[in-house]
Coordinates of N, CA and C in Angstrom, one line a residue:
M1 N -25.3 7.8 30.9 CA -25.1 6.4 31.1 C -26.3 5.9 31.9
K2 N -26.6 4.7 31.7 CA -27.7 4.1 32.5 C -27.3 3.9 33.9
E3 N -28.3 4.0 34.8 CA -28.0 3.8 36.2 C -28.0 2.3 36.5
N4 N -27.3 1.9 37.6 CA -27.2 0.5 38.0 C -26.6 -0.4 37.0
T5 N -25.6 0.1 36.4 CA -24.8 -0.8 35.5 C -23.3 -0.3 35.5
Y6 N -22.5 -1.3 35.3 CA -21.0 -1.0 35.1 C -20.7 -1.1 33.6
D7 N -21.7 -1.6 32.8 CA -21.4 -1.9 31.4 C -21.5 -0.6 30.6
V8 N -20.4 -0.1 30.2 CA -20.3 1.2 29.4 C -20.3 0.8 27.9
P9 N -21.3 1.1 27.2 CA -21.4 0.7 25.8 C -20.2 1.2 24.9
A10 N -19.6 2.3 25.3 CA -18.5 2.8 24.5 C -17.2 1.9 24.7
Y11 N -17.1 1.2 25.8 CA -16.0 0.3 26.0 C -16.1 -0.9 25.1
K12 N -15.1 -1.1 24.3 CA -15.0 -2.3 23.4 C -13.8 -3.1 23.8
F13 N -13.9 -4.4 23.6 CA -12.8 -5.4 24.0 C -12.5 -6.2 22.7
F14 N -11.2 -6.2 22.5 CA -10.6 -7.0 21.3 C -9.5 -7.8 21.8
I15 N -9.3 -9.0 21.1 CA -8.1 -9.7 21.2 C -7.3 -9.1 20.0
V16 N -6.0 -8.8 20.3 CA -5.2 -8.3 19.2 C -4.1 -9.2 18.8
K17 N -3.8 -9.2 17.6 CA -2.7 -10.0 17.0 C -1.8 -9.1 16.2
I18 N -0.5 -9.2 16.5 CA 0.5 -8.4 15.6 C 0.7 -9.2 14.4
N19 N 0.5 -8.6 13.3 CA 0.5 -9.3 12.0 C 1.9 -9.2 11.4
D20 N 2.9 -10.0 12.0 CA 4.2 -9.9 11.5 C 4.8 -11.3 11.3
G21 N 4.0 -12.4 11.5 CA 4.5 -13.7 11.3 C 5.2 -14.3 12.6
K22 N 5.5 -13.5 13.6 CA 6.1 -14.1 14.8 C 5.0 -14.7 15.7
K23 N 5.4 -15.7 16.5 CA 4.5 -16.4 17.4 C 4.5 -15.7 18.8
E24 N 5.4 -14.9 19.1 CA 5.6 -14.4 20.4 C 6.0 -12.9 20.4
H25 N 5.4 -12.2 21.3 CA 5.7 -10.8 21.5 C 5.7 -10.4 22.9
S26 N 6.4 -9.4 23.3 CA 6.4 -8.9 24.7 C 5.3 -7.9 24.9
P27 N 4.9 -7.7 26.1 CA 3.9 -6.6 26.4 C 4.4 -5.3 25.8
D28 N 5.7 -5.0 25.9 CA 6.2 -3.7 25.4 C 6.0 -3.6 23.9
E29 N 6.2 -4.7 23.2 CA 6.0 -4.7 21.7 C 4.6 -4.4 21.4
Y30 N 3.7 -5.1 22.1 CA 2.2 -4.8 21.8 C 1.9 -3.3 22.0
T31 N 2.4 -2.8 23.2 CA 2.1 -1.4 23.5 C 2.7 -0.5 22.4
H32 N 4.0 -0.7 22.0 CA 4.6 0.1 21.0 C 3.9 0.1 19.7
I33 N 3.5 -1.1 19.3 CA 2.9 -1.2 17.9 C 1.4 -0.6 18.0
L34 N 0.7 -0.9 19.1 CA -0.6 -0.3 19.2 C -0.6 1.2 19.1
Y35 N 0.4 1.9 19.7 CA 0.4 3.3 19.7 C 1.1 3.9 18.4
N36 N 2.1 3.1 17.9 CA 2.9 3.7 16.8 C 2.7 3.1 15.4
N37 N 2.2 1.9 15.3 CA 2.0 1.3 14.0 C 0.7 0.4 14.1
P38 N -0.5 1.0 14.3 CA -1.7 0.2 14.5 C -2.1 -0.5 13.2
N39 N -1.5 -0.2 12.1 CA -1.9 -0.9 10.9 C -1.4 -2.4 10.9
R40 N -0.4 -2.7 11.8 CA 0.1 -4.0 11.9 C -0.7 -4.9 12.9
I41 N -1.7 -4.3 13.4 CA -2.6 -5.0 14.4 C -3.8 -5.5 13.8
I42 N -4.2 -6.8 14.1 CA -5.5 -7.3 13.7 C -6.3 -7.4 15.0
R43 N -7.5 -6.7 14.9 CA -8.4 -6.7 16.1 C -9.5 -7.7 15.9
I44 N -9.7 -8.6 16.9 CA -10.7 -9.6 16.8 C -11.7 -9.3 18.0
P45 N -12.9 -9.0 17.7 CA -13.9 -8.7 18.8 C -13.9 -9.8 19.8
F46 N -13.8 -9.4 21.1 CA -13.7 -10.4 22.1 C -14.9 -11.4 22.1
E47 N -16.1 -11.0 21.6 CA -17.2 -11.9 21.5 C -16.9 -13.1 20.6
D48 N -16.0 -12.9 19.6 CA -15.7 -13.9 18.7 C -14.8 -15.0 19.3
V49 N -14.2 -14.8 20.4 CA -13.4 -15.8 21.1 C -13.8 -16.2 22.5
D50 N -14.8 -15.4 23.0 CA -15.3 -15.6 24.3 C -15.8 -17.1 24.5
G51 N -15.3 -17.7 25.5 CA -15.6 -19.1 25.8 C -14.7 -20.2 25.2
L52 N -13.8 -19.8 24.3 CA -12.9 -20.7 23.7 C -11.8 -21.0 24.7
T53 N -11.2 -22.2 24.6 CA -10.1 -22.6 25.5 C -8.8 -21.9 25.0
I54 N -7.8 -21.9 25.9 CA -6.5 -21.4 25.5 C -6.0 -22.2 24.3
Q55 N -6.2 -23.5 24.3 CA -5.7 -24.3 23.2 C -6.4 -23.9 21.9
E56 N -7.7 -23.7 21.9 CA -8.4 -23.2 20.7 C -7.9 -21.9 20.2
V57 N -7.7 -21.0 21.2 CA -7.2 -19.6 20.8 C -5.8 -19.7 20.2
K58 N -4.9 -20.5 20.8 CA -3.6 -20.7 20.3 C -3.6 -21.3 18.9
D59 N -4.5 -22.3 18.6 CA -4.6 -22.8 17.3 C -5.2 -21.8 16.3
L60 N -6.2 -21.1 16.7 CA -6.8 -20.1 15.9 C -5.9 -19.0 15.5
L61 N -5.1 -18.4 16.4 CA -4.3 -17.3 16.2 C -2.8 -17.6 15.9
H62 N -2.4 -18.8 16.2 CA -1.0 -19.2 16.0 C -0.1 -18.4 16.9
R63 N -0.5 -18.3 18.2 CA 0.3 -17.4 19.1 C 0.6 -18.2 20.4
S64 N 1.6 -17.8 21.1 CA 1.9 -18.3 22.4 C 1.6 -17.3 23.5
D65 N 1.1 -16.1 23.1 CA 0.7 -15.1 24.0 C -0.5 -14.4 23.4
I66 N -1.2 -13.6 24.2 CA -2.4 -12.9 23.8 C -2.6 -11.7 24.5
V67 N -3.2 -10.7 23.9 CA -3.5 -9.4 24.6 C -5.0 -9.1 24.4
L68 N -5.6 -8.8 25.5 CA -7.0 -8.2 25.5 C -6.8 -6.7 25.5
L69 N -7.3 -6.1 24.5 CA -7.3 -4.6 24.4 C -8.6 -4.1 24.8
S70 N -8.7 -3.1 25.7 CA -9.9 -2.4 25.9 C -9.7 -1.0 25.4
C71 N -10.7 -0.5 24.8 CA -10.6 0.8 24.1 C -12.0 1.5 24.1
I72 N -12.0 2.7 23.7 CA -13.2 3.4 23.4 C -13.3 3.5 21.9
S73 N -14.4 3.1 21.3 CA -14.6 3.2 19.9 C -15.4 4.4 19.5
Y74 N -15.0 5.1 18.5 CA -15.8 6.2 18.0 C -15.5 6.3 16.5
E75 N -16.4 7.0 15.8 CA -16.3 7.2 14.4 C -15.4 8.4 14.1
G76 N -14.3 8.2 13.5 CA -13.4 9.3 13.2 C -13.8 10.0 11.9
E77 N -13.0 9.8 10.8 CA -13.4 10.2 9.5 C -14.7 9.4 9.1
P78 N -15.5 10.0 8.3 CA -16.8 9.3 8.0 C -16.6 7.9 7.6
G79 N -17.2 7.0 8.3 CA -17.2 5.6 8.0 C -16.0 4.8 8.5
I80 N -15.1 5.5 9.2 CA -13.9 4.9 9.7 C -13.9 4.9 11.3
L81 N -13.9 3.7 11.8 CA -14.0 3.5 13.2 C -12.6 3.6 13.9
Q82 N -12.5 4.5 14.8 CA -11.3 4.8 15.5 C -11.3 4.1 16.9
H83 N -10.2 3.8 17.5 CA -10.1 3.2 18.8 C -9.1 4.0 19.6
S84 N -9.5 4.4 20.8 CA -8.6 5.0 21.8 C -8.3 4.0 22.9
V85 N -7.0 3.6 23.0 CA -6.6 2.5 23.9 C -6.8 3.0 25.3
L86 N -7.4 2.1 26.1 CA -7.6 2.3 27.5 C -6.6 1.4 28.3
N87 N -6.7 0.1 28.1 CA -5.9 -0.9 28.8 C -5.4 -2.0 27.9
I88 N -4.3 -2.6 28.3 CA -3.8 -3.8 27.6 C -3.6 -4.8 28.7
F89 N -4.2 -6.0 28.5 CA -4.1 -7.1 29.4 C -3.3 -8.2 28.7
Y90 N -2.1 -8.5 29.1 CA -1.2 -9.4 28.4 C -1.2 -10.8 29.2
V91 N -1.3 -11.9 28.4 CA -1.3 -13.2 28.9 C -0.3 -14.0 28.1
D92 N 0.7 -14.6 28.8 CA 1.6 -15.5 28.2 C 1.1 -17.0 28.4
F93 N 0.8 -17.6 27.3 CA 0.2 -19.0 27.4 C 1.2 -20.0 28.0
K94 N 2.4 -19.6 28.1 CA 3.4 -20.5 28.7 C 3.4 -20.4 30.2
D95 N 2.6 -19.6 30.8 CA 2.5 -19.4 32.2 C 2.1 -20.7 32.9
D96 N 2.8 -21.2 33.9 CA 2.5 -22.5 34.5 C 1.2 -22.5 35.2
N97 N 0.6 -21.3 35.6 CA -0.7 -21.3 36.2 C -1.8 -21.5 35.3
L98 N -1.6 -21.5 34.0 CA -2.7 -21.7 33.0 C -2.7 -23.2 32.5
K99 N -3.9 -23.6 32.3 CA -4.1 -24.9 31.7 C -4.7 -24.8 30.3
E100 N -4.4 -25.7 29.4 CA -4.9 -25.6 28.0 C -6.4 -25.6 27.9
D101 N -7.1 -26.2 28.9 CA -8.6 -26.2 28.8 C -9.2 -25.1 29.6
D102 N -8.4 -24.1 30.1 CA -9.0 -22.9 30.7 C -9.6 -22.1 29.6
T103 N -10.8 -21.5 29.8 CA -11.4 -20.6 28.8 C -10.8 -19.2 28.9
I104 N -10.7 -18.6 27.7 CA -10.0 -17.3 27.6 C -10.7 -16.2 28.5
D105 N -12.0 -16.3 28.6 CA -12.7 -15.3 29.4 C -12.3 -15.4 30.9
K106 N -12.2 -16.7 31.3 CA -11.8 -16.9 32.7 C -10.3 -16.5 33.0
V107 N -9.5 -16.7 32.0 CA -8.1 -16.3 32.1 C -8.0 -14.7 32.4
F108 N -8.8 -14.0 31.6 CA -8.8 -12.5 31.7 C -9.5 -12.1 33.0
E109 N -10.5 -12.8 33.4 CA -11.2 -12.6 34.7 C -10.2 -12.7 35.8
Y110 N -9.4 -13.8 35.8 CA -8.4 -14.0 36.9 C -7.4 -12.9 36.9
L111 N -6.9 -12.5 35.7 CA -5.9 -11.5 35.6 C -6.4 -10.2 36.2
M112 N -7.6 -9.8 35.8 CA -8.2 -8.6 36.3 C -8.5 -8.6 37.8
E113 N -9.0 -9.7 38.3 CA -9.2 -9.8 39.7 C -7.9 -9.6 40.5
K114 N -6.9 -10.3 40.0 CA -5.6 -10.3 40.7 C -5.0 -8.8 40.7
N115 N -5.3 -8.0 39.7 CA -4.7 -6.7 39.6 C -5.6 -5.6 40.0
Y116 N -6.9 -5.9 40.3 CA -7.9 -4.9 40.5 C -7.5 -3.8 41.5
M117 N -7.0 -4.1 42.6 CA -6.7 -3.1 43.6 C -5.5 -2.3 43.4
Q118 N -4.7 -2.7 42.4 CA -3.4 -1.9 42.1 C -3.6 -1.0 40.9
V119 N -4.7 -0.9 40.3 CA -4.9 0.0 39.1 C -5.6 1.3 39.4
D120 N -5.6 2.2 38.5 CA -6.3 3.5 38.7 C -7.8 3.3 38.4
D121 N -8.5 4.4 38.7 CA -10.0 4.3 38.6 C -10.5 4.0 37.2
T122 N -9.8 4.5 36.2 CA -10.2 4.3 34.8 C -10.1 2.8 34.5
A123 N -8.9 2.2 34.9 CA -8.8 0.7 34.6 C -9.8 -0.1 35.4
K124 N -10.1 0.4 36.6 CA -11.1 -0.3 37.4 C -12.5 -0.3 36.7
R125 N -12.8 0.9 36.1 CA -14.1 1.0 35.4 C -14.1 0.0 34.2
V126 N -13.0 -0.1 33.5 CA -12.9 -1.1 32.4 C -13.1 -2.5 32.9
M127 N -12.5 -2.8 34.0 CA -12.6 -4.2 34.6 C -14.0 -4.4 35.0
Q128 N -14.6 -3.5 35.7 CA -16.0 -3.6 36.1 C -16.9 -3.9 34.9
C129 N -16.7 -3.2 33.8 CA -17.5 -3.4 32.6 C -17.3 -4.8 32.1
Y130 N -16.0 -5.3 32.0 CA -15.7 -6.6 31.6 C -16.4 -7.6 32.5
F131 N -16.3 -7.5 33.8 CA -17.0 -8.4 34.7 C -18.5 -8.5 34.5
E132 N -19.1 -7.4 34.4 CA -20.6 -7.4 34.2 C -21.0 -7.9 32.8
R133 N -20.3 -7.5 31.8 CA -20.6 -7.9 30.4 C -20.3 -9.4 30.1
Y134 N -19.2 -9.8 30.5 CA -18.7 -11.2 30.1 C -18.8 -12.3 31.2
Q135 N -18.8 -11.9 32.5 CA -18.8 -12.9 33.5 C -20.1 -12.9 34.3
D136 N -20.4 -11.8 34.9 CA -21.5 -11.8 35.9 C -22.9 -11.6 35.3
K137 N -23.0 -11.0 34.2 CA -24.2 -10.7 33.5 C -25.2 -9.9 34.3
S138 N -24.8 -9.3 35.4 CA -25.7 -8.4 36.1 C -24.9 -7.4 37.0
Y139 N -25.5 -6.3 37.2 CA -24.9 -5.2 38.0 C -24.7 -5.7 39.4
E140 N -25.7 -6.3 40.0 CA -25.7 -6.8 41.4 C -24.6 -7.8 41.6
K141 N -24.4 -8.7 40.8 CA -23.3 -9.7 40.9 C -21.9 -9.1 40.8
T142 N -21.8 -8.1 39.9 CA -20.5 -7.4 39.7 C -20.3 -6.5 40.9
K143 N -21.3 -5.9 41.4 CA -21.1 -5.1 42.7 C -20.6 -5.9 43.8
Q144 N -21.2 -7.1 44.0 CA -20.8 -8.1 45.0 C -19.3 -8.5 44.8
R145 N -18.9 -8.7 43.6 CA -17.6 -9.1 43.2 C -16.6 -8.0 43.7
I146 N -16.9 -6.8 43.3 CA -16.1 -5.6 43.6 C -15.9 -5.5 45.1
M147 N -17.0 -5.6 45.9 CA -17.0 -5.5 47.3 C -16.1 -6.6 47.9
S148 N -16.2 -7.8 47.3 CA -15.4 -8.9 47.8 C -13.9 -8.6 47.6
L149 N -13.6 -8.1 46.4 CA -12.2 -7.8 46.1 C -11.6 -6.7 47.0
V150 N -12.5 -5.7 47.3 CA -12.1 -4.7 48.3 C -11.8 -5.2 49.7
M151 N -12.8 -6.1 50.1 CA -12.6 -6.7 51.4 C -11.4 -7.6 51.5
Q152 N -11.1 -8.4 50.5 CA -9.9 -9.3 50.5 C -8.7 -8.4 50.6
N153 N -8.7 -7.3 49.9 CA -7.5 -6.4 50.0 C -7.3 -5.8 51.4
K154 N -8.4 -5.5 52.1 CA -8.3 -4.9 53.4 C -7.8 -5.9 54.4
K155 N -8.0 -7.2 54.2 CA -7.5 -8.3 55.1 C -6.0 -8.5 55.0
R156 N -5.5 -8.0 53.9 CA -4.0 -8.3 53.7 C -3.2 -7.4 54.5

């Protein structure tokens, strides 16, 4: 791995959609289907929705909830890309704290910051990667963010 970066190239981020015609699913349903019936999941690279508003994502996916999937991608059988699930970040668009014009990347940034101190080291590494890749664009800014989150937690 390169030094002075949190961005791990093996970490991939996708928005996932359960392909069953329903507009709403619980976090447990997403987890169950991802592990037990991944053929029913449509994976959309996060880069394809990064910067879109909640309203635009709702219109695009016809959903009232969304999941950001972080995983490690690797080639399994020749030519077939496999994904090993690391984390699932669930957002219910009906949450009163969200506004229709919030961008989806900021929604996940908020969710990750809110939960950063309560997760294990693997989840923290995934979040650090997300922060550097999609929000901060630099190791130094992400490092400052992490230190700020740690300091805020110590004050509590």
